[in-house]
Short mmCIF file of C-alpha atoms in Angstrom, two decimals:
data_model
loop_
_atom_site.label_atom_id
_atom_site.label_comp_id
_atom_site.label_asym_id
_atom_site.label_seq_id
_atom_site.Cartn_x
_atom_site.Cartn_y
_atom_site.Cartn_z
CA MET A 1 0.08 0.08 -0.12
CA SER A 2 1.33 3.44 -1.11
CA SER A 3 2.03 6.14 1.43
CA ARG A 4 -0.53 8.16 -0.30
CA MET A 5 -3.21 5.68 0.05
CA ALA A 6 -2.58 5.14 3.76
CA GLY A 7 -2.69 8.82 4.49
CA SER A 8 -6.22 9.14 2.71
CA ILE A 9 -7.61 6.29 4.85
CA LEU A 10 -6.21 7.72 7.95
CA LEU A 11 -7.76 11.02 7.07
CA ARG A 12 -11.09 9.38 6.43
CA HIS A 13 -11.44 7.78 9.50
CA ALA A 14 -9.68 10.37 12.22
CA GLY A 15 -10.88 13.44 10.16
CA THR A 16 -14.62 13.22 10.93
CA ARG A 17 -13.99 12.99 14.60
CA LEU A 18 -11.13 15.69 14.67
CA PHE A 19 -13.10 18.34 13.01
CA THR A 20 -16.38 17.55 14.46
CA ALA A 21 -14.90 17.87 18.12
CA ALA A 22 -13.35 21.07 17.36
CA ALA A 23 -16.31 22.64 16.01
CA ALA A 24 -18.31 21.51 18.81
CA SER A 25 -15.70 22.96 21.29
CA PRO A 26 -16.66 26.54 22.96
CA ALA A 27 -13.34 27.89 21.80
CA ALA A 28 -14.13 26.91 18.25
CA ALA A 29 -17.76 28.55 18.59
CA ALA A 30 -16.44 31.76 19.64
CA ARG A 31 -13.94 32.12 17.24
CA PRO A 32 -15.91 33.35 14.59
CA ALA A 33 -17.34 36.06 16.67
CA LEU A 34 -14.08 36.88 18.12
CA LEU A 35 -12.75 37.32 14.55
CA ALA A 36 -15.81 39.35 13.27
CA GLY A 37 -16.24 41.36 16.27
CA ALA A 38 -19.29 41.61 18.33
CA ASP A 39 -21.66 44.66 18.07
CA GLY A 40 -19.40 46.14 15.54
CA ILE A 41 -16.38 46.08 18.00
CA PRO A 42 -13.30 44.96 15.80
CA ALA A 43 -11.54 42.54 18.32
CA VAL A 44 -8.84 40.74 16.23
CA MET A 45 -6.06 39.56 18.45
CA VAL A 46 -3.54 37.46 16.79
CA ARG A 47 -0.43 36.48 18.23
CA LEU A 48 2.25 36.64 15.46
CA MET A 49 5.17 35.65 17.52
CA SER A 50 5.58 33.83 21.03
CA THR A 51 6.88 35.66 23.83
CA SER A 52 8.50 34.41 26.90
CA SER A 53 6.95 36.43 29.19
CA SER A 54 3.65 38.71 29.30
CA SER A 55 2.17 41.33 31.88
CA PRO A 56 -0.82 40.36 33.50
CA ALA A 57 -2.66 43.37 32.39
CA ALA A 58 -1.84 42.23 28.70
CA ALA A 59 -2.98 38.74 29.81
CA ALA A 60 -6.19 40.19 31.18
CA ALA A 61 -6.93 42.22 27.99
CA ALA A 62 -6.30 39.24 25.75
CA ALA A 63 -8.88 37.12 27.61
CA ALA A 64 -11.50 39.70 27.68
CA THR A 65 -14.29 39.35 25.14
CA PRO A 66 -15.52 42.39 23.01
CA GLN A 67 -18.56 42.88 25.08
CA GLU A 68 -16.45 42.73 28.34
CA ALA A 69 -14.14 45.45 26.69
CA LYS A 70 -17.22 47.33 25.69
CA GLU A 71 -18.81 47.69 29.20
CA GLU A 72 -15.33 48.39 30.81
CA ALA A 73 -14.73 51.68 28.40
CA ALA A 74 -18.37 52.50 29.33
CA LYS A 75 -17.48 52.47 32.86
CA ASP A 76 -14.27 54.59 32.20
CA GLY A 77 -16.45 57.43 30.50
CA GLY A 78 -19.89 57.86 29.16
CA ASP A 79 -19.57 60.28 26.43
CA LYS A 80 -15.81 60.22 25.90
CA LYS A 81 -14.95 57.74 23.36
CA ALA A 82 -12.38 55.32 24.95
CA VAL A 83 -9.58 53.92 22.66
CA VAL A 84 -8.23 50.49 23.86
CA ILE A 85 -4.93 49.26 22.52
CA ASN A 86 -4.08 45.66 23.48
CA SER A 87 -0.49 44.84 23.13
CA TYR A 88 1.81 42.15 24.17
CA TRP A 89 4.99 44.34 24.07
CA GLY A 90 4.66 45.52 27.55
CA ILE A 91 5.00 49.36 26.63
CA GLU A 92 1.48 50.30 27.97
CA GLN A 93 1.45 53.61 29.71
CA THR A 94 -0.13 52.28 33.20
CA ASN A 95 0.50 55.60 35.32
CA LYS A 96 -1.32 58.72 34.30
CA LEU A 97 0.74 62.05 34.19
CA VAL A 98 -0.32 64.70 36.44
CA ARG A 99 0.50 68.35 36.89
CA GLU A 100 1.92 69.96 39.97
CA ASP A 101 -1.59 70.52 41.57
CA GLY A 102 -2.62 67.02 41.01
CA THR A 103 -4.83 67.52 37.99
CA GLU A 104 -4.41 65.16 34.80
CA TRP A 105 -2.03 65.95 31.99
CA LYS A 106 -3.81 65.85 28.80
CA TRP A 107 -1.09 66.30 26.18
CA THR A 108 0.72 63.54 24.39
CA CYS A 109 2.78 65.69 22.29
CA PHE A 110 4.95 66.82 24.96
CA ARG A 111 5.28 65.89 28.93
CA PRO A 112 5.23 68.12 32.04
CA TRP A 113 9.08 67.99 32.25
CA GLU A 114 9.55 69.46 28.87
CA THR A 115 7.59 72.54 29.79
CA TYR A 116 9.53 75.84 30.91
CA THR A 117 9.46 79.38 31.68
CA ALA A 118 10.51 81.70 28.90
CA ASP A 119 13.16 84.07 29.67
CA THR A 120 11.63 87.37 28.47
CA SER A 121 14.49 89.44 29.69
CA ILE A 122 16.50 88.94 26.51
CA ASP A 123 17.72 91.83 24.31
CA LEU A 124 15.25 91.84 21.39
CA THR A 125 17.22 95.01 19.49
CA ARG A 126 20.44 92.92 19.03
CA HIS A 127 21.29 92.67 15.58
CA HIS A 128 24.31 91.02 13.67
CA GLU A 129 25.68 93.75 11.24
CA PRO A 130 26.49 92.00 7.74
CA LYS A 131 30.31 92.51 6.94
CA THR A 132 31.23 89.91 4.73
CA MET A 133 29.87 89.34 1.36
CA LEU A 134 28.34 85.95 2.69
CA ASP A 135 26.80 87.82 5.59
CA LYS A 136 25.56 90.50 3.12
CA ILE A 137 24.00 87.75 0.69
CA ALA A 138 22.41 86.07 3.58
CA TYR A 139 20.90 89.53 4.87
CA TRP A 140 19.36 90.82 1.56
CA THR A 141 18.12 87.08 0.88
CA VAL A 142 15.81 87.45 3.87
CA LYS A 143 14.92 90.86 3.11
CA SER A 144 13.75 89.92 0.07
CA LEU A 145 11.57 87.14 1.31
CA ARG A 146 9.86 89.49 3.58
CA PHE A 147 8.31 91.73 0.72
CA PRO A 148 5.94 88.80 -0.57
CA THR A 149 4.90 87.94 3.02
CA ASP A 150 3.75 91.63 3.80
CA VAL A 151 1.80 91.84 0.40
CA PHE A 152 0.06 88.43 1.05
CA PHE A 153 -0.72 88.59 4.74
CA GLN A 154 -0.94 92.54 5.31
CA ARG A 155 -1.63 92.89 8.78
CA ARG A 156 -3.23 89.38 9.60
CA TYR A 157 -0.46 88.53 12.18
CA GLY A 158 -2.33 85.43 13.21
CA CYS A 159 -2.15 83.73 9.74
CA ARG A 160 1.25 85.45 9.29
CA ALA A 161 2.76 83.71 12.39
CA MET A 162 1.32 80.43 11.21
CA MET A 163 3.28 80.69 8.26
CA LEU A 164 6.41 82.05 9.78
CA GLU A 165 6.34 78.95 12.15
CA THR A 166 6.11 76.37 9.30
CA VAL A 167 9.16 77.69 7.84
CA ALA A 168 11.00 78.50 10.92
CA ALA A 169 10.71 74.98 12.18
CA VAL A 170 12.61 73.76 9.05
CA PRO A 171 16.34 74.79 9.78
CA GLY A 172 16.69 72.92 12.97
CA MET A 173 15.44 69.84 11.56
CA VAL A 174 17.75 69.83 8.42
CA GLY A 175 20.72 71.05 10.39
CA GLY A 176 20.38 68.41 12.99
CA MET A 177 19.78 65.77 10.63
CA LEU A 178 23.05 66.48 8.37
CA LEU A 179 25.21 66.82 11.73
CA HIS A 180 23.44 63.31 12.84
CA LEU A 181 24.75 61.81 9.49
CA ARG A 182 27.94 63.56 9.60
CA SER A 183 28.44 62.05 13.08
CA LEU A 184 27.46 58.38 11.87
CA ARG A 185 30.03 58.79 8.83
CA ARG A 186 32.87 60.14 10.76
CA PHE A 187 32.38 58.06 13.95
CA GLU A 188 32.54 61.22 16.04
CA GLN A 189 30.52 63.33 18.67
CA SER A 190 28.66 66.48 17.62
CA GLY A 191 29.24 68.61 20.73
CA GLY A 192 25.89 68.56 21.41
CA TRP A 193 24.46 70.37 18.52
CA ILE A 194 22.61 67.75 17.18
CA ARG A 195 20.38 68.00 20.26
CA ALA A 196 20.36 71.53 20.05
CA LEU A 197 19.14 72.04 16.68
CA LEU A 198 16.80 69.47 16.81
CA GLU A 199 15.47 71.13 20.08
CA GLU A 200 14.80 74.41 18.42
CA ALA A 201 12.90 72.75 15.70
CA GLU A 202 10.67 71.20 18.21
CA ASN A 203 10.23 74.48 19.87
CA GLU A 204 9.34 76.04 16.67
CA ARG A 205 6.78 73.55 15.85
CA MET A 206 5.25 74.06 19.35
CA HIS A 207 4.76 77.59 18.29
CA LEU A 208 2.90 76.34 15.18
CA MET A 209 0.56 73.91 17.24
CA THR A 210 -0.25 77.13 19.37
CA PHE A 211 -1.24 79.55 16.64
CA MET A 212 -3.18 76.78 14.94
CA GLU A 213 -5.57 77.34 17.87
CA VAL A 214 -5.71 81.06 17.36
CA ALA A 215 -5.72 81.62 13.49
CA LYS A 216 -7.84 78.80 11.49
CA PRO A 217 -5.93 78.83 8.04
CA ARG A 218 -8.06 78.91 4.90
CA TRP A 219 -7.46 76.09 2.12
CA TYR A 220 -5.52 78.24 0.01
CA GLU A 221 -3.42 79.25 2.86
CA ARG A 222 -2.68 75.47 3.65
CA ALA A 223 -1.72 74.96 0.06
CA LEU A 224 0.82 78.11 0.25
CA VAL A 225 2.23 76.18 3.55
CA ILE A 226 2.63 73.03 1.38
CA ALA A 227 4.39 74.84 -1.47
CA VAL A 228 6.53 77.17 0.50
CA GLN A 229 7.68 74.30 2.84
CA GLY A 230 8.67 72.01 -0.09
CA VAL A 231 10.73 74.72 -1.59
CA PHE A 232 12.50 75.90 1.48
CA PHE A 233 13.24 72.54 2.84
CA ASN A 234 15.08 71.58 -0.46
CA ALA A 235 16.65 75.19 -0.75
CA TYR A 236 17.85 74.82 2.87
CA PHE A 237 19.17 71.55 2.66
CA LEU A 238 21.34 72.19 -0.37
CA GLY A 239 22.60 75.55 1.16
CA TYR A 240 23.75 73.79 4.46
CA LEU A 241 25.59 71.31 2.47
CA LEU A 242 27.27 73.98 0.50
CA SER A 243 27.95 76.33 3.40
CA PRO A 244 26.70 75.62 6.94
CA LYS A 245 28.02 79.09 8.03
CA PHE A 246 25.83 80.95 5.19
CA ALA A 247 22.61 78.54 6.45
CA HIS A 248 23.04 79.69 10.06
CA ARG A 249 23.41 83.30 9.10
CA VAL A 250 20.29 83.07 7.17
CA VAL A 251 18.33 81.65 10.01
CA GLY A 252 19.78 84.21 12.04
CA TYR A 253 18.30 87.12 9.99
CA LEU A 254 15.12 85.18 9.78
CA GLU A 255 14.71 84.98 13.53
CA GLU A 256 15.63 88.79 13.57
CA GLU A 257 12.64 89.28 11.07
CA ALA A 258 10.37 87.15 13.29
CA ILE A 259 11.17 89.20 16.27
CA HIS A 260 9.90 92.29 14.22
CA SER A 261 6.73 90.64 13.02
CA TYR A 262 5.87 89.48 16.59
CA THR A 263 6.53 93.14 18.01
CA GLU A 264 4.12 94.36 15.42
CA TYR A 265 1.88 91.89 16.71
CA LEU A 266 1.92 92.97 20.09
CA LYS A 267 1.39 96.70 18.93
CA ASP A 268 -2.02 95.75 17.21
CA LEU A 269 -3.01 93.73 20.11
CA GLU A 270 -2.31 96.64 22.63
CA ALA A 271 -4.05 99.03 20.34
CA GLY A 272 -7.20 96.98 20.26
CA LYS A 273 -6.74 95.95 16.51
CA ILE A 274 -6.74 92.52 17.32
CA ASP A 275 -8.86 90.99 19.88
CA ASN A 276 -6.64 89.84 23.09
CA VAL A 277 -8.31 86.46 23.46
CA PRO A 278 -7.52 83.94 26.31
CA ALA A 279 -4.48 82.07 25.67
CA PRO A 280 -4.92 78.61 24.25
CA ALA A 281 -4.55 75.78 26.72
CA ILE A 282 -1.61 74.25 24.88
CA ALA A 283 0.18 77.33 25.36
CA ILE A 284 -0.44 77.89 29.23
CA ASP A 285 0.92 74.34 29.92
CA TYR A 286 3.73 74.68 27.63
CA TRP A 287 5.16 77.99 28.59
CA ARG A 288 3.71 77.65 32.33
CA LEU A 289 1.56 80.79 31.90
CA PRO A 290 -0.94 81.67 34.57
CA ALA A 291 -4.44 80.25 33.99
CA ASN A 292 -5.68 83.54 33.11
CA ALA A 293 -3.10 84.30 30.47
CA THR A 294 -4.03 85.92 27.16
CA LEU A 295 -2.71 86.06 23.61
CA LYS A 296 -0.58 89.02 24.43
CA ASP A 297 1.20 86.65 26.96
CA VAL A 298 1.66 84.13 24.32
CA VAL A 299 3.04 86.30 21.55
CA THR A 300 5.60 87.68 24.12
CA VAL A 301 7.01 84.28 25.20
CA VAL A 302 7.21 83.32 21.46
CA ARG A 303 9.09 86.42 20.52
CA ALA A 304 11.42 85.67 23.18
CA ASP A 305 11.84 82.15 21.83
CA GLU A 306 12.61 83.53 18.40
CA ALA A 307 15.44 85.83 20.03
CA HIS A 308 17.00 82.93 21.59
CA HIS A 309 16.94 81.10 18.33
CA ARG A 310 18.68 84.23 16.68
CA ASP A 311 21.44 84.15 19.21
CA VAL A 312 22.07 80.30 18.68
CA ASN A 313 22.31 80.58 14.83
CA HIS A 314 24.39 83.49 14.74
CA PHE A 315 26.78 82.05 17.33
CA ALA A 316 26.68 78.67 15.20
CA SER A 317 27.66 80.85 11.84
CA ASP A 318 30.44 82.98 13.85
CA ILE A 319 32.05 79.20 14.79
CA HIS A 320 32.12 78.46 11.17
CA CYS A 321 33.47 82.03 10.01
CA GLN A 322 36.37 81.43 12.60
CA GLY A 323 37.64 78.26 10.77
CA MET A 324 36.21 75.77 13.35
CA GLU A 325 33.73 73.06 13.57
CA LEU A 326 30.42 73.04 15.58
CA LYS A 327 31.57 70.29 17.89
CA GLU A 328 34.49 72.29 18.98
CA SER A 329 32.37 74.67 20.93
CA PRO A 330 29.94 72.95 23.38
CA ALA A 331 26.27 73.65 22.18
CA PRO A 332 23.89 76.02 24.10
CA ILE A 333 21.30 73.06 24.77
CA GLY A 334 18.15 74.37 26.57
CA TYR A 335 19.19 77.98 25.93
CA HIS A 336 15.66 79.05 24.72
#
């Protein structure tokens, strides 16, 4: 008798019992409902690979039925839509973050220990006088970019700030990325400049998240942001590759223009031309502002941040102008 015939006979006699018993078991009966989901709740949990250990919380979540998960979510909050993420990786955040006053921390884009009080005593009038040809090119490049911005936004400083921050958040990311790759290629330290530049990019991004709460961009302004960001990113990337000292000098002058724009913004707020609305909640927590802070307070601290970024980038350009590399001078981490 061939092996194929023996296998078919065995399957004929044992297969009926095997599959009938499997279909009659409670686990098999519940499996279709578990995979399809009950009451419209998807609850597919497939263990792709075995793990040597798992937390009790993950095991309990895996054993819960869709109906039990729904009832548990209903207990946590009535109107609030609960999102339950089951994972056996063991990275679930079990402890809720709280503020100093004991209230719950609701932001996931930054943590309580990343907040700070802005130094508003910084000199806002400081200016780097362009002397070399490279400095003059950087200076007039920035001045030429200001003209179309003035024409397009006029005195709508909320939308102007939104556009400004989408551009201002690019240089730190590009510079930090290129220094990161350079550090990997050369097997050398960066002197902390990677972290300092990425810190600057993150700070500028938080400015944008704040002004998104103040000025709601129109569709054509969003389209303009996409176009400007695409052009500026590639132009700055190429400029940093060719001459880091030129790139940092350009950013230094951009920050000087930002200080001027926010100063004009404050003038209109003080004159009553723009409503001094309450500060967004994200700004109050990020800059540790008082609960009754207003838009004027937000613009003041943002302007102080821009002044610090001005100093950092002019300082970085000066290091290159003296024939040194950034790693030879400790980075001003946390300067803003």
